[in-house]
Amino acid sequence: MRISDLARESGVAVATIKFYIREGLLPRGAPEGPTRALYGPEHLSRLRLIRALTEVGGLSLSTTMDILKASEDGVVEIHDIFGMAHRGLPSRSIQSQDSPSLDSATKEVDDYLRSRGWRVKPGAPARTDLGRALVALRGLGWDLGTEAFDVYAGAADEIAAWEISQLPLDAPLPRLIEAVVVGTVVFETVLTALRRLAEEHHSARRFRGNAPRN
Amino acid sequence: MRISDLARESGVAVATIKFYIREGLLPRGAPEGPTRALYGPEHLSRLRLIRALTEVGGLSLSTTMDILKASEDGVVEIHDIFGMAHRGLPSRSIQSQDSPSLDSATKEVDDYLRSRGWRVKPGAPARTDLGRALVALRGLGWDLGTEAFDVYAGAADEIAAWEISQLPLDAPLPRLIEAVVVGTVVFETVLTALRRLAEEHHSARRFRGNAPRN
């Protein structure tokens, strides 16, 4: 198909398609005459994956490029896609400055993860997010240790085991990459939304209609 | 104490304290002469709460003001603090435009919440977040219904029940408000960070060292 057909089929504007080709995210079409090129279903599925990673997944173009490159090299392990996606995702961290107390809190987090038997890379950004959470709580005078994570870690463990079991391992690699990245991002939103709703529900059950406090 | 002492004790700059007073977030001090005022421990604890809500909680000044006003009126219910905090928190929604498919997805979400027996206000923004997640997944051709939420909803239910049971109900109201808002925000980060780490762990267990896929 021509680039205009590709644009219509994919919902991606012609200018954006040309940009993706220049940046190396999308392969060139097969030349047809001096100014025209023909595109096939592989272009359509690649565009779909780029949109999934950037628009739904919120990944930057450069992280998207890394993931696409790795998948083309044919040596990608599914595990590495998780790593790339997690490093590329916007962190949802509490604000706190780097400080000795953050270093020591992050060490506590590492000890905690080890005590749970979790195999996690030393560079995983979520470790620091947990350290920042401890620092923020302590800055408010909440004297909390990593045991405050237990209920959340138990839930996260169950969720993640289930998620990994649900991956479409027989699907083509682009579809599997999409499932890893989109699943990570979209169901993070789902989980946080459901937690807020569950808080509202349990708070209604517990407090609704009680005498006002003063 | 003088305003300079209040600044030192609280870690909030004098100019910021004056701004909070002008905006009505902090009561004026007791006049001492024409240009001076004296501040007490109630100013210190109020400043601490403002910092907790805005810096750690990430609430806007206007939401913070609403919560402080409601707590002063003496008619606030704990349940309403959850509502105000949730409405004031930045939403972590997937991008998607308002559309008929979003309306219908949000209706599915409402049916789902009803089927779980959750008491949730019709205006809760997290409902729309869940609708957007469904729309985003379907836009990628994932044919998913609300049953895809089950594992997350089960985990959220357990977490929220536990959280409500942990609230310091005997604490003074400012401390309780702080616990609701800061707990909601900080442990949301904790939960999402732990889920990512658990995904990494379970993916390592399942895939690490497997033959590369192609």
Coordinates of C-alpha atoms in Angstrom, one line a residue:
Chain A
M1 CA 0.0 0.0 0.0
R2 CA 1.0 3.7 -0.4
I3 CA 2.0 5.8 2.6
S4 CA -1.5 7.5 2.4
D5 CA -3.2 4.1 2.8
L6 CA -0.8 3.2 5.6
A7 CA -1.7 6.5 7.4
R8 CA -5.5 5.8 6.9
E9 CA -5.2 2.1 8.1
S10 CA -3.0 2.9 11.1
G11 CA -4.5 6.2 12.1
V12 CA -1.0 7.7 12.2
A13 CA -0.5 10.9 10.2
V14 CA 1.7 10.8 7.1
A15 CA 4.1 13.3 8.6
T16 CA 4.5 11.2 11.7
I17 CA 5.1 8.0 9.6
K18 CA 7.9 9.9 7.7
F19 CA 9.3 11.0 11.1
Y20 CA 9.4 7.4 12.4
I21 CA 11.1 6.3 9.2
R22 CA 13.8 9.1 9.5
E23 CA 14.3 8.2 13.2
G24 CA 14.7 4.5 12.3
L25 CA 11.6 3.3 14.3
L26 CA 9.9 2.1 11.1
P27 CA 11.7 0.4 8.1
R28 CA 11.5 2.2 4.8
G29 CA 8.9 0.9 2.3
A30 CA 9.9 -1.0 -0.9
P31 CA 10.8 1.6 -3.5
E32 CA 8.3 2.0 -6.3
G33 CA 9.6 4.7 -8.7
P34 CA 11.8 7.6 -7.6
T35 CA 9.4 9.2 -5.1
R36 CA 7.1 6.4 -4.0
A37 CA 7.4 3.4 -1.7
L38 CA 5.1 0.5 -0.9
Y39 CA 4.3 -0.6 2.6
G40 CA 3.1 -3.9 3.8
P41 CA 1.4 -5.5 6.9
E42 CA 4.7 -5.5 8.7
H43 CA 4.6 -1.7 8.6
L44 CA 1.1 -1.7 9.9
S45 CA 1.9 -4.0 12.9
R46 CA 5.1 -2.0 13.7
L47 CA 3.1 1.3 13.7
R48 CA 0.6 -0.3 16.0
L49 CA 3.3 -1.4 18.4
I50 CA 4.9 2.1 18.4
R51 CA 1.5 3.7 19.2
A52 CA 0.9 1.1 21.9
L53 CA 4.3 1.7 23.6
T54 CA 4.3 5.5 23.2
E55 CA 0.6 6.6 23.5
V56 CA -0.8 3.9 25.8
G57 CA 2.5 2.9 27.5
G58 CA 3.8 6.4 27.8
L59 CA 7.3 5.4 26.9
S60 CA 9.7 7.9 25.3
L61 CA 10.7 7.5 21.6
S62 CA 14.2 6.6 22.7
T63 CA 13.0 3.8 25.0
T64 CA 10.6 2.6 22.3
M65 CA 13.6 2.5 19.9
D66 CA 15.7 0.5 22.3
I67 CA 12.9 -2.1 22.7
L68 CA 12.3 -2.3 19.0
K69 CA 16.0 -2.6 18.2
A70 CA 16.4 -5.4 20.8
S71 CA 13.5 -7.2 19.4
E72 CA 15.0 -7.0 15.9
D73 CA 18.3 -8.3 17.0
G74 CA 16.5 -11.5 17.9
V75 CA 18.4 -12.0 21.1
V76 CA 15.9 -10.3 23.4
E77 CA 14.7 -12.2 26.4
I78 CA 11.2 -11.5 27.7
H79 CA 12.8 -10.7 31.0
D80 CA 14.8 -7.9 29.5
I81 CA 11.7 -6.3 28.0
F82 CA 10.4 -5.9 31.5
G83 CA 13.6 -4.3 32.5
M84 CA 13.6 -1.9 29.6
A85 CA 10.0 -1.0 30.1
H86 CA 10.4 -0.4 33.8
R87 CA 13.4 1.8 33.3
G88 CA 11.7 3.7 30.6
L89 CA 8.4 4.3 32.4
P90 CA 7.8 7.5 34.2
S91 CA 8.6 7.0 37.8
R92 CA 5.8 7.8 40.2
S93 CA 8.1 8.7 43.0
I94 CA 7.5 10.9 46.0
Q95 CA 9.6 14.0 45.9
S96 CA 12.7 13.8 48.1
Q97 CA 16.2 14.9 47.6
D98 CA 19.1 12.6 47.4
S99 CA 20.7 12.4 50.8
P100 CA 22.5 10.0 53.2
S101 CA 19.1 9.1 54.7
L102 CA 17.9 8.1 51.2
D103 CA 20.9 6.0 50.7
S104 CA 20.4 4.2 54.0
A105 CA 16.7 3.8 53.4
T106 CA 17.4 2.3 49.9
K107 CA 19.8 -0.2 51.6
E108 CA 17.0 -1.1 54.0
V109 CA 14.8 -1.7 50.9
D110 CA 17.4 -4.0 49.4
D111 CA 17.6 -6.0 52.6
Y112 CA 13.9 -6.2 52.6
L113 CA 13.7 -7.5 49.0
R114 CA 16.4 -10.0 49.8
S115 CA 14.5 -11.2 52.8
R116 CA 11.5 -11.8 50.6
G117 CA 13.7 -13.8 48.1
W118 CA 13.0 -11.4 45.3
R119 CA 15.5 -11.5 42.4
V120 CA 15.8 -7.8 41.4
K121 CA 18.5 -6.0 39.5
P122 CA 20.6 -3.5 41.7
G123 CA 19.6 -0.7 39.3
A124 CA 15.9 -1.2 39.4
P125 CA 14.5 2.4 39.9
A126 CA 11.5 1.1 42.0
R127 CA 14.0 0.4 44.8
T128 CA 14.8 4.1 45.1
D129 CA 11.0 4.9 45.0
L130 CA 10.6 2.7 48.0
G131 CA 13.5 4.4 49.7
R132 CA 12.0 7.8 49.0
A133 CA 8.7 6.7 50.5
L134 CA 10.4 5.7 53.7
V135 CA 12.3 9.0 53.9
A136 CA 9.1 11.0 53.3
L137 CA 7.2 9.1 56.0
R138 CA 10.1 9.5 58.5
G139 CA 10.3 13.2 57.7
L140 CA 6.8 13.5 59.0
G141 CA 7.7 11.6 62.1
W142 CA 6.1 8.3 61.2
D143 CA 8.5 5.8 62.7
L144 CA 8.1 3.1 60.1
G145 CA 10.4 0.3 58.9
T146 CA 10.2 -1.9 55.8
E147 CA 7.6 -4.1 57.6
A148 CA 5.1 -1.4 56.6
F149 CA 5.5 -2.8 53.1
D150 CA 4.4 -6.3 54.0
V151 CA 0.7 -6.1 53.0
Y152 CA 1.5 -4.4 49.8
A153 CA 4.4 -6.7 48.9
G154 CA 2.1 -9.8 49.5
A155 CA -0.5 -8.4 47.2
A156 CA 2.1 -7.4 44.6
D157 CA 3.6 -10.9 44.7
E158 CA 0.3 -12.5 43.9
I159 CA -0.6 -10.0 41.2
A160 CA 2.8 -10.4 39.4
A161 CA 2.8 -14.2 39.5
W162 CA -0.7 -14.1 37.9
E163 CA 0.4 -11.5 35.3
I164 CA 3.4 -13.5 34.2
S165 CA 1.2 -16.6 33.9
Q166 CA -1.1 -14.7 31.6
L167 CA 1.5 -13.5 29.0
P168 CA 0.7 -14.7 25.5
L169 CA 3.9 -16.7 25.1
D170 CA 2.9 -18.2 21.8
A171 CA 2.1 -14.8 20.2
P172 CA 4.5 -13.2 17.7
L173 CA 7.2 -11.2 19.5
P174 CA 5.8 -7.7 18.7
R175 CA 2.5 -8.8 20.3
L176 CA 4.3 -10.2 23.3
I177 CA 6.3 -6.9 23.8
E178 CA 3.1 -5.0 23.6
A179 CA 1.6 -7.2 26.2
V180 CA 4.5 -6.7 28.6
V181 CA 4.7 -2.9 28.2
V182 CA 1.0 -2.1 27.9
G183 CA 0.1 -4.6 30.6
T184 CA 2.6 -3.1 33.0
V185 CA 1.3 0.5 32.4
V186 CA -2.4 0.0 32.0
F187 CA -2.9 -2.4 34.9
E188 CA -0.8 -0.1 37.1
T189 CA -3.5 2.5 36.5
V190 CA -6.2 -0.1 37.1
L191 CA -4.6 -1.2 40.4
T192 CA -4.2 2.3 41.8
A193 CA -7.7 3.3 40.7
L194 CA -9.2 0.1 42.3
R195 CA -7.3 0.7 45.5
R196 CA -8.7 4.3 45.8
L197 CA -12.2 3.0 45.1
A198 CA -11.7 0.2 47.7
E199 CA -10.5 2.8 50.2
E200 CA -13.7 4.8 49.6
H201 CA -15.8 1.7 50.0
H202 CA -14.1 0.5 53.2
S203 CA -14.1 4.0 54.6
A204 CA -17.9 4.3 53.8
R205 CA -18.5 0.9 55.6
R206 CA -16.5 1.9 58.6
F207 CA -17.3 5.6 59.0
R208 CA -20.3 6.6 57.0
G209 CA -23.1 8.0 59.3
N210 CA -20.8 8.0 62.4
A211 CA -21.0 11.1 64.5
P212 CA -18.8 13.9 63.1
R213 CA -15.4 14.2 64.7
N214 CA -14.1 17.4 66.1
Chain B
M1 CA 7.5 32.5 69.2
R2 CA 8.3 35.1 66.5
I3 CA 7.8 34.4 62.8
S4 CA 11.5 33.8 62.4
D5 CA 11.4 31.1 65.1
L6 CA 8.4 29.5 63.5
A7 CA 10.3 29.4 60.2
R8 CA 13.3 27.8 61.8
E9 CA 11.2 25.2 63.8
S10 CA 9.0 24.3 60.8
G11 CA 11.6 24.5 58.0
V12 CA 9.2 26.7 56.1
A13 CA 10.6 30.1 54.8
V14 CA 9.2 33.3 56.4
A15 CA 7.9 34.5 53.0
T16 CA 6.0 31.2 52.5
I17 CA 4.5 31.5 56.0
K18 CA 3.3 35.0 55.2
F19 CA 1.8 33.7 52.0
Y20 CA 0.0 31.0 53.8
I21 CA -1.4 33.6 56.2
R22 CA -2.5 35.8 53.4
E23 CA -4.2 32.9 51.6
G24 CA -6.0 31.8 54.8
L25 CA -4.2 28.5 55.2
L26 CA -2.6 29.5 58.4
P27 CA -4.3 31.7 61.1
R28 CA -2.6 35.0 62.0
G29 CA -0.5 35.1 65.1
A30 CA -1.5 37.0 68.3
P31 CA -0.5 40.7 67.8
E32 CA 2.4 41.9 69.8
G33 CA 2.9 45.5 69.0
P34 CA 2.1 47.1 65.6
T35 CA 4.4 45.0 63.4
R36 CA 4.9 41.8 65.3
A37 CA 2.9 38.7 66.1
L38 CA 3.4 35.7 68.2
Y39 CA 2.9 32.1 67.1
G40 CA 2.2 29.0 69.1
P41 CA 2.4 25.2 68.7
E42 CA -0.9 25.2 66.8
H43 CA 0.8 27.2 64.0
L44 CA 3.7 24.7 64.0
S45 CA 1.4 21.7 63.7
R46 CA -0.7 23.4 61.0
L47 CA 2.4 24.2 59.0
R48 CA 3.5 20.6 59.3
L49 CA 0.1 19.4 58.0
I50 CA 0.2 21.9 55.1
R51 CA 3.7 20.6 54.1
A52 CA 2.6 16.9 54.4
L53 CA -0.5 17.5 52.2
T54 CA 1.3 19.6 49.6
E55 CA 4.9 18.3 49.5
V56 CA 4.5 14.7 50.3
G57 CA 0.8 14.3 49.3
G58 CA 1.1 16.4 46.1
L59 CA -2.2 18.1 46.8
S60 CA -2.8 21.6 45.3
L61 CA -3.1 24.6 47.7
S62 CA -6.8 24.8 46.9
T63 CA -7.5 21.2 47.8
T64 CA -5.4 21.6 50.9
M65 CA -7.4 24.7 51.8
D66 CA -10.7 22.8 51.3
I67 CA -9.5 20.0 53.6
L68 CA -8.3 22.5 56.3
K69 CA -11.5 24.4 56.1
A70 CA -13.6 21.3 56.5
S71 CA -11.6 20.2 59.4
E72 CA -12.0 23.6 61.1
D73 CA -15.8 23.6 60.6
G74 CA -15.8 20.6 62.9
V75 CA -18.3 18.7 60.8
V76 CA -15.8 16.7 58.7
E77 CA -16.2 13.0 58.5
I78 CA -13.2 10.8 58.0
H79 CA -14.9 9.4 54.9
D80 CA -15.1 12.9 53.4
I81 CA -11.4 13.4 53.8
F82 CA -10.8 10.4 51.6
G83 CA -13.2 11.8 49.0
M84 CA -11.5 15.2 49.1
A85 CA -8.0 13.7 48.9
H86 CA -8.9 11.4 46.1
R87 CA -10.5 14.2 44.0
G88 CA -7.5 16.5 44.7
L89 CA -4.8 13.9 43.9
P90 CA -3.3 13.9 40.4
S91 CA -5.0 11.3 38.4
R92 CA -2.7 8.6 36.9
S93 CA -5.0 8.0 34.0
I94 CA -4.1 6.5 30.6
Q95 CA -4.6 9.1 27.9
S96 CA -7.8 8.8 26.0
Q97 CA -10.3 11.2 24.6
D98 CA -13.9 11.5 25.9
S99 CA -16.0 9.5 23.6
P100 CA -19.1 7.4 23.5
S101 CA -16.9 4.3 24.0
L102 CA -15.5 5.9 27.2
D103 CA -19.0 6.6 28.4
S104 CA -20.1 3.0 27.8
A105 CA -16.9 1.6 29.3
T106 CA -17.4 3.7 32.4
K107 CA -20.9 2.3 32.7
E108 CA -19.4 -1.2 32.6
V109 CA -17.1 -0.1 35.4
D110 CA -20.1 1.1 37.4
D111 CA -21.8 -2.2 36.9
Y112 CA -18.7 -4.0 37.9
L113 CA -18.3 -2.0 41.1
R114 CA -21.9 -2.6 42.0
S115 CA -21.5 -6.4 41.4
R116 CA -18.6 -6.3 43.9
G117 CA -20.8 -4.5 46.4
W118 CA -18.5 -1.5 46.6
R119 CA -20.1 1.7 47.8
V120 CA -18.6 4.4 45.7
K121 CA -19.7 7.9 44.9
P122 CA -20.9 8.4 41.2
G123 CA -18.3 11.2 40.9
A124 CA -15.3 9.2 41.9
P125 CA -12.6 10.0 39.3
A126 CA -11.1 6.5 39.6
R127 CA -14.2 5.2 37.8
T128 CA -13.3 7.1 34.7
D129 CA -9.6 6.0 35.0
L130 CA -10.9 2.4 34.8
G131 CA -13.1 3.2 31.8
R132 CA -10.1 4.8 30.0
A133 CA -8.0 1.7 30.7
L134 CA -10.7 -0.5 29.0
V135 CA -10.9 1.9 26.1
A136 CA -7.1 1.9 25.6
L137 CA -6.9 -1.9 25.8
R138 CA -9.7 -2.3 23.3
G139 CA -8.2 0.2 21.0
L140 CA -5.2 -2.2 20.8
G141 CA -7.6 -5.0 19.9
W142 CA -7.4 -6.7 23.4
D143 CA -10.9 -8.0 23.8
L144 CA -11.2 -7.5 27.5
G145 CA -14.1 -7.0 29.9
T146 CA -14.2 -5.9 33.5
E147 CA -13.4 -9.5 34.6
A148 CA -9.8 -8.5 33.7
F149 CA -10.0 -6.3 36.9
D150 CA -10.7 -9.3 39.2
V151 CA -7.2 -10.1 40.5
Y152 CA -6.5 -6.4 41.0
A153 CA -9.8 -5.7 42.7
G154 CA -9.3 -8.6 45.1
A155 CA -5.9 -7.3 46.1
A156 CA -7.2 -3.7 46.4
D157 CA -10.0 -4.9 48.6
E158 CA -7.7 -6.6 51.0
I159 CA -5.2 -3.7 51.1
A160 CA -7.9 -1.1 51.7
A161 CA -9.6 -3.1 54.5
W162 CA -6.2 -3.3 56.2
E163 CA -5.4 0.4 55.6
I164 CA -8.7 1.5 57.2
S165 CA -8.1 -0.7 60.2
Q166 CA -4.7 1.0 60.6
L167 CA -5.9 4.6 60.8
P168 CA -5.0 6.3 64.1
L169 CA -8.6 7.1 65.1
D170 CA -7.6 8.3 68.6
A171 CA -5.1 10.8 67.1
P172 CA -5.9 14.6 66.9
L173 CA -7.8 15.4 63.7
P174 CA -4.8 17.1 61.9
R175 CA -2.8 13.9 62.5
L176 CA -5.7 11.8 61.2
I177 CA -6.1 13.9 58.1
E178 CA -2.4 13.6 57.5
A179 CA -2.6 9.9 57.8
V180 CA -5.4 9.6 55.3
V181 CA -3.8 11.8 52.7
V182 CA -0.2 10.9 53.1
G183 CA -1.1 7.2 53.4
T184 CA -3.1 7.3 50.3
V185 CA -0.3 8.9 48.3
V186 CA 2.8 7.4 49.7
F187 CA 1.5 3.8 49.8
E188 CA 0.2 4.2 46.2
T189 CA 3.8 4.7 45.2
V190 CA 4.9 1.8 47.5
L191 CA 2.3 -0.5 45.9
T192 CA 3.2 0.4 42.3
A193 CA 7.0 0.1 43.0
L194 CA 6.5 -3.3 44.7
R195 CA 4.4 -4.5 41.8
R196 CA 7.1 -3.6 39.3
L197 CA 9.7 -5.3 41.4
A198 CA 7.5 -8.4 41.8
E199 CA 7.1 -8.5 38.1
E200 CA 10.8 -8.4 37.6
H201 CA 11.2 -11.2 40.2
H202 CA 8.6 -13.5 38.7
S203 CA 9.8 -12.8 35.2
A204 CA 13.3 -13.7 36.2
R205 CA 12.1 -16.9 37.8
R206 CA 10.1 -17.8 34.7
F207 CA 12.3 -16.7 31.9
R208 CA 15.8 -16.0 33.0
G209 CA 18.2 -18.2 31.2
N210 CA 15.6 -19.5 28.8
A211 CA 16.6 -19.7 25.1
P212 CA 16.3 -16.3 23.4
R213 CA 13.1 -15.8 21.5
N214 CA 13.0 -14.7 18.0

